CSV table of C-alpha atoms in Angstrom, one decimal:
chain,number,residue,atom,x,y,z
A,49,MET,CA,137.4,-52.0,80.5
A,50,LYS,CA,134.0,-50.6,79.7
A,51,ILE,CA,132.8,-51.0,76.2
A,52,LEU,CA,130.1,-49.0,74.5
A,53,MET,CA,128.3,-50.6,71.6
A,54,VAL,CA,126.8,-48.0,69.3
A,55,GLY,CA,124.1,-50.0,67.6
A,56,LEU,CA,123.3,-53.6,68.1
A,57,GLY,CA,122.1,-54.8,64.7
A,58,SER,CA,123.5,-58.0,63.1
A,59,ILE,CA,127.2,-56.8,62.9
A,60,GLY,CA,127.1,-55.2,66.4
A,61,GLN,CA,125.8,-58.4,67.9
A,62,ARG,CA,128.5,-60.4,66.1
A,63,HIS,CA,131.2,-58.2,67.7
A,64,LEU,CA,129.4,-58.5,71.0
A,65,ARG,CA,129.3,-62.3,70.9
A,66,ASN,CA,132.9,-62.4,69.8
A,67,ILE,CA,134.0,-60.2,72.7
A,68,LYS,CA,132.2,-62.5,75.1
A,69,LYS,CA,133.7,-65.6,73.3
A,70,LEU,CA,137.2,-64.3,73.6
A,71,TYR,CA,137.2,-62.4,76.9
A,72,GLY,CA,134.2,-63.7,78.9
A,73,GLU,CA,133.1,-61.3,81.5
A,74,LYS,CA,136.4,-59.3,81.6
A,75,HIS,CA,134.8,-56.3,80.0
A,76,GLU,CA,131.6,-54.4,81.0
A,77,ILE,CA,129.2,-53.8,78.1
A,78,ILE,CA,126.8,-50.9,77.7
A,79,ALA,CA,124.9,-49.8,74.5
A,80,TYR,CA,123.5,-46.8,72.8
A,81,ARG,CA,120.5,-47.9,70.8
A,82,VAL,CA,117.9,-45.8,69.1
A,83,ARG,CA,115.4,-48.2,67.5
A,84,ARG,CA,116.1,-51.1,69.9
A,85,LEU,CA,114.8,-53.8,67.5
A,86,GLN,CA,114.2,-57.0,69.3
A,87,ARG,CA,116.2,-59.3,67.1
A,88,THR,CA,118.9,-61.6,68.4
A,89,PHE,CA,121.2,-63.2,65.9
A,90,SER,CA,123.4,-66.3,65.7
A,91,ASP,CA,126.8,-66.4,64.0
A,92,ASP,CA,125.1,-67.7,60.8
A,93,MET,CA,122.7,-64.7,60.7
A,94,LYS,CA,119.7,-66.7,61.9
A,95,ILE,CA,117.1,-65.1,64.3
A,96,ARG,CA,117.1,-66.6,67.8
A,97,ASP,CA,113.5,-66.4,68.7
A,98,GLY,CA,112.4,-65.5,72.2
A,99,ILE,CA,115.8,-64.2,73.2
A,100,SER,CA,116.6,-60.6,74.2
A,101,VAL,CA,120.3,-59.7,73.5
A,102,GLU,CA,120.0,-57.0,76.2
A,103,GLU,CA,118.9,-59.5,78.8
A,104,GLU,CA,121.2,-62.3,77.7
A,105,PHE,CA,124.3,-60.2,78.0
A,106,LYS,CA,123.0,-58.0,80.8
A,107,ILE,CA,123.5,-54.8,78.9
A,108,LYS,CA,122.6,-51.4,80.3
A,109,VAL,CA,121.0,-49.5,77.3
A,110,PHE,CA,120.8,-45.8,76.6
A,111,THR,CA,118.7,-44.0,74.0
A,112,ASP,CA,120.8,-40.8,74.3
A,113,LEU,CA,124.5,-40.9,73.3
A,114,ASP,CA,125.5,-38.2,75.8
A,115,ASP,CA,124.0,-40.3,78.7
A,116,ALA,CA,126.0,-43.3,77.5
A,117,LEU,CA,129.2,-41.3,77.4
A,118,ASP,CA,128.5,-40.1,81.0
A,119,GLU,CA,129.3,-43.7,81.9
A,120,LYS,CA,132.9,-43.1,80.9
A,121,PRO,CA,133.4,-46.0,78.5
A,122,ASP,CA,137.0,-46.8,77.4
A,123,ILE,CA,136.2,-48.2,74.0
A,124,ALA,CA,133.3,-47.7,71.5
A,125,PHE,CA,132.3,-50.0,68.7
A,126,ILE,CA,130.5,-47.9,66.1
A,127,THR,CA,128.2,-50.3,64.2
A,128,ASN,CA,125.1,-48.2,63.5
A,129,ILE,CA,124.0,-47.0,60.1
A,130,THR,CA,126.7,-45.5,57.9
A,131,SER,CA,125.2,-42.0,57.6
A,132,GLN,CA,125.5,-41.6,61.4
A,133,HIS,CA,129.1,-42.9,61.8
A,134,ILE,CA,130.9,-39.6,61.8
A,135,SER,CA,128.5,-37.7,64.0
A,136,CYS,CA,128.7,-40.4,66.7
A,137,ALA,CA,132.5,-40.8,66.3
A,138,LEU,CA,133.1,-37.1,66.8
A,139,LYS,CA,131.2,-37.1,70.2
A,140,ILE,CA,132.9,-40.3,71.2
A,141,ALA,CA,136.4,-39.2,70.3
A,142,GLU,CA,135.8,-35.9,72.1
A,143,ALA,CA,135.0,-38.0,75.2
A,144,GLY,CA,138.4,-39.7,74.9
A,145,CYS,CA,137.3,-43.2,73.8
A,146,ASP,CA,139.2,-45.5,71.5
A,147,ILE,CA,137.1,-46.4,68.5
A,148,PHE,CA,136.4,-49.5,66.5
A,149,MET,CA,134.6,-48.3,63.4
A,150,GLU,CA,132.7,-50.7,61.1
A,151,LYS,CA,133.2,-50.1,57.4
A,152,PRO,CA,132.7,-47.8,55.6
A,153,LEU,CA,134.0,-44.7,57.5
A,154,SER,CA,131.0,-42.6,56.3
A,155,ASP,CA,128.9,-42.0,53.2
A,156,CYS,CA,130.5,-38.5,52.6
A,157,MET,CA,133.6,-36.5,53.5
A,158,GLU,CA,131.8,-34.2,55.9
A,159,GLY,CA,133.4,-34.2,59.3
A,160,VAL,CA,136.0,-36.8,58.3
A,161,LEU,CA,139.1,-34.6,58.5
A,162,GLU,CA,137.8,-33.1,61.7
A,163,LEU,CA,137.6,-36.6,63.2
A,164,LYS,CA,141.1,-37.5,61.9
A,165,GLU,CA,142.6,-34.4,63.7
A,166,LEU,CA,140.6,-35.2,66.9
A,167,VAL,CA,141.9,-38.8,66.9
A,168,LYS,CA,145.4,-37.5,66.5
A,169,SER,CA,145.2,-34.7,69.1
A,170,LYS,CA,143.8,-37.0,71.7
A,171,ASN,CA,146.2,-39.9,70.9
A,172,LEU,CA,143.3,-42.4,70.4
A,173,ILE,CA,143.4,-45.8,68.9
A,174,PHE,CA,141.1,-45.8,65.8
A,175,TYR,CA,140.5,-49.1,64.1
A,176,MET,CA,138.6,-49.7,60.8
A,177,GLY,CA,136.6,-52.9,60.6
A,178,TYR,CA,137.6,-54.4,57.3
A,179,GLN,CA,137.4,-58.0,58.2
A,180,ASN,CA,138.3,-59.2,54.7
A,181,ARG,CA,142.0,-58.2,55.3
A,182,PHE,CA,142.0,-61.2,57.6
A,183,HIS,CA,140.5,-63.6,55.0
A,184,PRO,CA,143.0,-66.4,54.4
A,185,CYS,CA,142.8,-65.9,50.6
A,186,ILE,CA,143.7,-62.2,50.9
A,187,GLN,CA,146.6,-63.2,53.2
A,188,ASP,CA,147.6,-65.7,50.5
A,189,VAL,CA,147.7,-62.9,47.9
A,190,LYS,CA,149.7,-60.7,50.3
A,191,ARG,CA,152.3,-63.5,50.6
A,192,LEU,CA,152.4,-64.7,47.0
A,193,LEU,CA,151.9,-61.5,45.0
A,194,THR,CA,155.6,-60.9,44.1
A,195,ASN,CA,155.7,-64.4,42.5
A,196,ILE,CA,153.7,-63.2,39.5
A,197,GLY,CA,156.0,-60.4,38.6
A,198,ASN,CA,154.9,-56.9,37.7
A,199,ILE,CA,151.1,-56.5,38.2
A,200,THR,CA,149.4,-55.4,35.0
A,201,ASN,CA,145.7,-55.6,36.0
A,202,VAL,CA,143.2,-56.8,38.5
A,203,ASP,CA,139.6,-58.1,38.0
A,204,SER,CA,137.3,-58.1,41.0
A,205,GLU,CA,133.6,-59.3,41.2
A,206,PHE,CA,131.4,-59.0,44.3
A,207,GLY,CA,127.7,-59.7,43.9
A,208,GLU,CA,124.9,-60.7,46.3
A,209,ARG,CA,121.1,-60.6,46.0
A,210,LEU,CA,119.9,-57.8,48.2
A,211,SER,CA,116.3,-59.2,48.5
A,212,THR,CA,117.6,-62.4,50.2
A,213,MET,CA,120.7,-61.1,52.1
A,214,HIS,CA,118.6,-60.5,55.3
A,215,THR,CA,115.7,-62.9,55.1
A,216,TYR,CA,114.4,-61.7,58.5
A,217,GLU,CA,113.4,-58.2,57.2
A,218,ASN,CA,112.1,-56.4,54.1
A,219,TYR,CA,115.1,-55.5,52.1
A,220,ARG,CA,113.5,-52.1,51.3
A,221,ASP,CA,113.9,-51.1,54.9
A,222,THR,CA,117.6,-52.1,55.3
A,223,TYR,CA,120.3,-49.4,55.4
A,224,MET,CA,121.8,-51.0,52.3
A,225,ALA,CA,118.7,-50.1,50.2
A,226,ARG,CA,118.4,-46.4,51.4
A,227,ARG,CA,120.5,-43.5,50.2
A,228,ASP,CA,119.7,-41.5,53.4
A,229,MET,CA,121.3,-44.3,55.5
A,230,GLY,CA,124.4,-44.6,53.4
A,231,GLY,CA,123.3,-47.5,51.3
A,232,GLY,CA,124.2,-48.7,47.8
A,233,ALA,CA,126.3,-51.4,46.2
A,234,VAL,CA,129.5,-49.3,46.4
A,235,LEU,CA,129.5,-48.5,50.1
A,236,ASN,CA,128.2,-51.8,51.2
A,237,LEU,CA,129.9,-54.4,49.0
A,238,GLN,CA,132.5,-52.9,46.7
A,239,ILE,CA,134.1,-51.1,49.6
A,240,HIS,CA,135.6,-54.4,50.8
A,241,ALA,CA,137.4,-55.0,47.5
A,242,LEU,CA,138.5,-51.3,47.4
A,243,ASP,CA,140.1,-51.7,50.8
A,244,TYR,CA,142.2,-54.8,50.1
A,245,ILE,CA,143.1,-53.6,46.6
A,246,GLN,CA,144.5,-50.3,47.8
A,247,TRP,CA,146.2,-52.2,50.7
A,248,LEU,CA,147.9,-54.6,48.3
A,249,LEU,CA,148.6,-52.3,45.3
A,250,GLY,CA,148.3,-48.6,46.4
A,251,THR,CA,146.2,-45.6,45.8
A,252,PRO,CA,144.5,-45.0,42.4
A,253,THR,CA,145.0,-41.9,40.4
A,254,SER,CA,141.6,-42.0,38.7
A,255,VAL,CA,138.4,-44.0,38.2
A,256,TYR,CA,135.6,-44.3,35.6
A,257,SER,CA,132.3,-45.9,36.7
A,258,ILE,CA,129.0,-46.9,35.3
A,259,SER,CA,126.2,-47.6,37.7
A,260,SER,CA,122.5,-48.6,37.4
A,261,ASN,CA,119.5,-49.4,39.5
A,262,ALA,CA,117.6,-50.6,36.4
A,263,CYS,CA,116.3,-53.8,38.0
A,264,ASN,CA,113.2,-54.9,39.9
A,265,LEU,CA,114.6,-53.7,43.2
A,266,ASP,CA,112.6,-51.0,44.8
A,267,VAL,CA,115.5,-48.9,46.0
A,268,ASP,CA,116.9,-45.4,45.6
A,269,VAL,CA,120.6,-46.4,45.4
A,270,GLU,CA,122.8,-47.9,42.8
A,271,ALA,CA,122.1,-51.7,42.5
A,272,SER,CA,125.0,-52.3,40.2
A,273,VAL,CA,128.3,-50.6,39.5
A,274,SER,CA,131.3,-51.3,37.3
A,275,SER,CA,134.4,-49.3,38.0
A,276,LEU,CA,137.8,-49.0,36.3
A,277,TYR,CA,140.5,-47.7,38.6
A,278,ILE,CA,143.9,-46.7,37.3
A,279,LEU,CA,146.9,-47.1,39.5
A,280,GLU,CA,150.4,-45.9,38.8
A,281,ASN,CA,153.3,-48.4,39.4
A,282,HIS,CA,156.9,-47.2,38.9
A,283,GLU,CA,158.0,-50.6,37.5
A,284,ALA,CA,155.0,-51.8,35.5
A,285,GLY,CA,153.5,-48.4,34.5
A,286,LYS,CA,149.7,-48.2,34.8
A,287,ILE,CA,147.7,-50.9,36.5
A,288,SER,CA,144.0,-51.2,35.6
A,289,VAL,CA,141.7,-52.5,38.3
A,290,TYR,CA,138.2,-53.5,37.3
A,291,ALA,CA,135.8,-53.8,40.2
A,292,HIS,CA,132.2,-54.9,39.6
A,293,THR,CA,129.6,-55.1,42.3
A,294,ASP,CA,125.8,-55.7,42.2
A,295,PHE,CA,122.8,-56.4,44.4
A,296,PHE,CA,121.2,-59.2,42.4
A,297,GLN,CA,123.6,-62.2,41.9
A,298,TYR,CA,122.5,-65.5,43.5
A,299,PRO,CA,124.3,-67.5,44.6
A,300,PRO,CA,126.6,-64.8,45.8
A,301,VAL,CA,130.0,-64.3,44.2
A,302,HIS,CA,133.2,-62.7,45.6
A,303,THR,CA,136.3,-63.3,43.4
A,304,CYS,CA,139.4,-61.5,42.5
A,305,LYS,CA,142.1,-62.2,39.9
A,306,PHE,CA,145.6,-60.6,40.0
A,307,ILE,CA,147.5,-60.7,36.7
A,308,GLY,CA,151.2,-60.2,36.4
A,309,ASP,CA,153.8,-60.6,33.6
A,310,LYS,CA,154.9,-63.9,35.1
A,311,GLY,CA,151.6,-65.4,36.1
A,312,ARG,CA,148.3,-64.9,37.9
A,313,ILE,CA,146.6,-65.5,41.3
A,314,GLU,CA,142.9,-66.2,41.5
A,315,ILE,CA,140.9,-66.2,44.7
A,316,ASP,CA,137.4,-67.1,45.6
A,317,LEU,CA,136.6,-65.6,49.0
A,318,ASN,CA,133.3,-67.4,49.4
A,319,LYS,CA,134.8,-70.9,48.7
A,320,ALA,CA,138.1,-69.9,50.5
A,321,ILE,CA,140.3,-71.1,47.6
A,322,THR,CA,143.5,-69.6,46.2
A,323,VAL,CA,145.0,-70.7,42.9
A,324,GLU,CA,148.4,-69.5,41.5
A,325,TYR,CA,149.8,-70.0,38.0
A,326,ILE,CA,153.4,-69.2,37.1
A,327,GLU,CA,154.5,-69.4,33.4
A,328,GLY,CA,151.3,-71.4,32.7
A,329,LYS,CA,151.9,-74.0,35.4
A,330,LEU,CA,149.7,-74.5,38.5
A,331,THR,CA,152.1,-73.7,41.4
A,332,HIS,CA,149.6,-73.3,44.3
A,333,TYR,CA,146.2,-74.6,45.0
A,334,ILE,CA,145.2,-73.7,48.5
A,335,GLU,CA,141.8,-74.7,49.9
A,336,HIS,CA,141.1,-73.4,53.4
A,337,MET,CA,138.7,-76.1,54.4
A,338,GLU,CA,138.5,-75.2,58.1
A,339,PHE,CA,137.8,-71.6,57.4
A,340,THR,CA,134.5,-70.1,58.7
A,341,ARG,CA,133.4,-66.5,58.1
A,342,ASN,CA,133.5,-65.6,61.8
A,343,ASP,CA,137.2,-66.5,61.9
A,344,MET,CA,137.9,-63.1,60.2
A,345,PHE,CA,136.0,-61.2,62.8
A,346,LEU,CA,137.7,-63.0,65.7
A,347,THR,CA,141.2,-62.3,64.3
A,348,GLU,CA,140.2,-58.7,63.6
A,349,LEU,CA,138.9,-58.3,67.2
A,350,MET,CA,142.1,-59.8,68.7
A,351,ASP,CA,144.2,-57.4,66.6
A,352,PHE,CA,142.2,-54.4,67.8
A,353,PHE,CA,142.5,-55.3,71.5
A,354,LYS,CA,146.2,-55.9,71.0
A,355,CYS,CA,146.5,-52.4,69.6
A,356,ILE,CA,144.6,-51.1,72.7
A,357,GLU,CA,146.8,-53.0,75.1
A,358,MET,CA,150.1,-52.0,73.4
A,359,ARG,CA,148.8,-48.4,72.5
A,360,SER,CA,150.1,-49.1,69.0
A,361,ASN,CA,148.8,-47.6,65.8
A,362,PRO,CA,146.7,-50.1,63.8
A,363,SER,CA,147.5,-51.0,60.3
A,364,LEU,CA,143.8,-50.5,59.7
A,365,ASP,CA,143.8,-46.9,61.0
A,366,ILE,CA,141.6,-43.9,60.1
A,367,GLU,CA,143.8,-43.1,57.1
A,368,GLN,CA,143.0,-46.5,55.6
A,369,GLY,CA,139.3,-45.7,56.2
A,370,ILE,CA,139.7,-42.4,54.5
A,371,ARG,CA,141.4,-43.9,51.4
A,372,GLY,CA,138.7,-46.6,51.0
A,373,LEU,CA,135.9,-44.0,51.4
A,374,LYS,CA,137.5,-41.7,48.9
A,375,MET,CA,137.8,-44.5,46.4
A,376,ALA,CA,134.1,-45.4,46.9
A,377,LEU,CA,132.9,-41.8,46.6
A,378,MET,CA,135.1,-41.3,43.5
A,379,ALA,CA,133.3,-44.2,41.9
A,380,LYS,CA,129.9,-42.9,42.8
A,381,ASP,CA,130.8,-39.4,41.6
A,382,SER,CA,132.1,-40.8,38.3
A,383,ALA,CA,128.9,-42.8,37.7
A,384,GLU,CA,126.8,-39.7,38.3
A,385,THR,CA,128.8,-37.3,36.1
A,386,GLY,CA,129.7,-39.8,33.4
A,387,SER,CA,133.4,-38.8,33.5
A,388,PHE,CA,136.7,-39.8,35.0
A,389,THR,CA,137.2,-38.7,38.6
A,390,LEU,CA,140.7,-37.9,39.7
A,391,TRP,CA,142.1,-38.7,43.1
A,392,GLU,CA,144.2,-35.5,43.3
A,393,GLU,CA,141.1,-33.3,42.6
A,394,TYR,CA,138.8,-35.2,44.9
A,395,LYS,CA,137.9,-33.5,48.2
C-alpha cells in the first residue's frame, strides 16, 4: 500500500517509525509537508542531530496536497496542526483514501458533519488516534469497572508544563500555545481524558467549566481548565465527572479515580499503576513494569491496519472523534460564557 503522511512533526515521525518497525518496507511512504522543519526525533522525543527523516526513510515529499493525492495513496495519516485537520481530511476522503486522524478531530465543528457523510458514502475506514485507550491502566479499568458497583463520580487530573514539553523549540511557537492552530489545554491534554471517560461511561448531558491563562505563559489559549461533566446513568442516577487540566505542572501528572458504591479504582497513567479497593480492602495492585509509552502507539497502529485489512469499522471511528470534540468544545464554551453548556443544545 501507499501511505501519505500529512505532516511529519513529532507525532507524524512516531507513526512513521512504528510503521517501519512493524512492516518494514512493505508500504511505500510519501509525505505532504508545508514547513518541512528539519528535525528528526527518537521515540523518547530527543532530536537526532544531523539526520534527515526524508532521506533516512527515502520519502518523496510534496508541498501541495493535490500533487500528493495525484500519487493515488491508499491511506493517509493526518498528523498536522489541529486547525487544518478537517480541510485536509475532506480532500483526502474525496480522493478515496482511508484515514488515520490524530486527536483531536478538529478545533471547531465546521466541516465535521460533511466529513462524516463523505466517509460513510465512500465506505472509508476512518480511525481516531486516541492512543490512551490502549494504555494498560485504561484497559484495567475497562475490565474491573463493574467490580466497584454503580459509578457515582470520577476525578481526573492531567497536567504538564508547556514550557518544557518540547525542549527543542520555543513553546510560544508550538501549536499547543496558539489559538489559530487549535491549541489550548482542553484540545491538547484534556481531550485524552474526555475520550476514555465517554468510552467507559457514556455521553455527558452538560458541563460547567472554569478556565484561566493567568500565569507567566505567553500564550493566547487557556492554560488551565477545570470542568464538571454530568452524565446520566439509569441505575445510579447522575454521575459527576471532574476533569482538571493545566499547562504548568511539573513533574507531569495524569491520574484518574473512579468511585462506585462498592469501591474505587485509581490509576496513574504516567507510572502505569492501577489500584482497586472493594469495601475498604485492597483487591488489586497492578504495576505494569514493562510498559513503555510507545507500546500504546504500536498497538493502536496494529489495530488500524487490521481494520484496513478486514474492512471493519474501528471502535475508534469518526463518531468517537465527534463525541470527544463536542465534549471539549462544550468545556471551552462553558468557560467563555460562565454557564452550563448542554449536550443536546450544542451544535
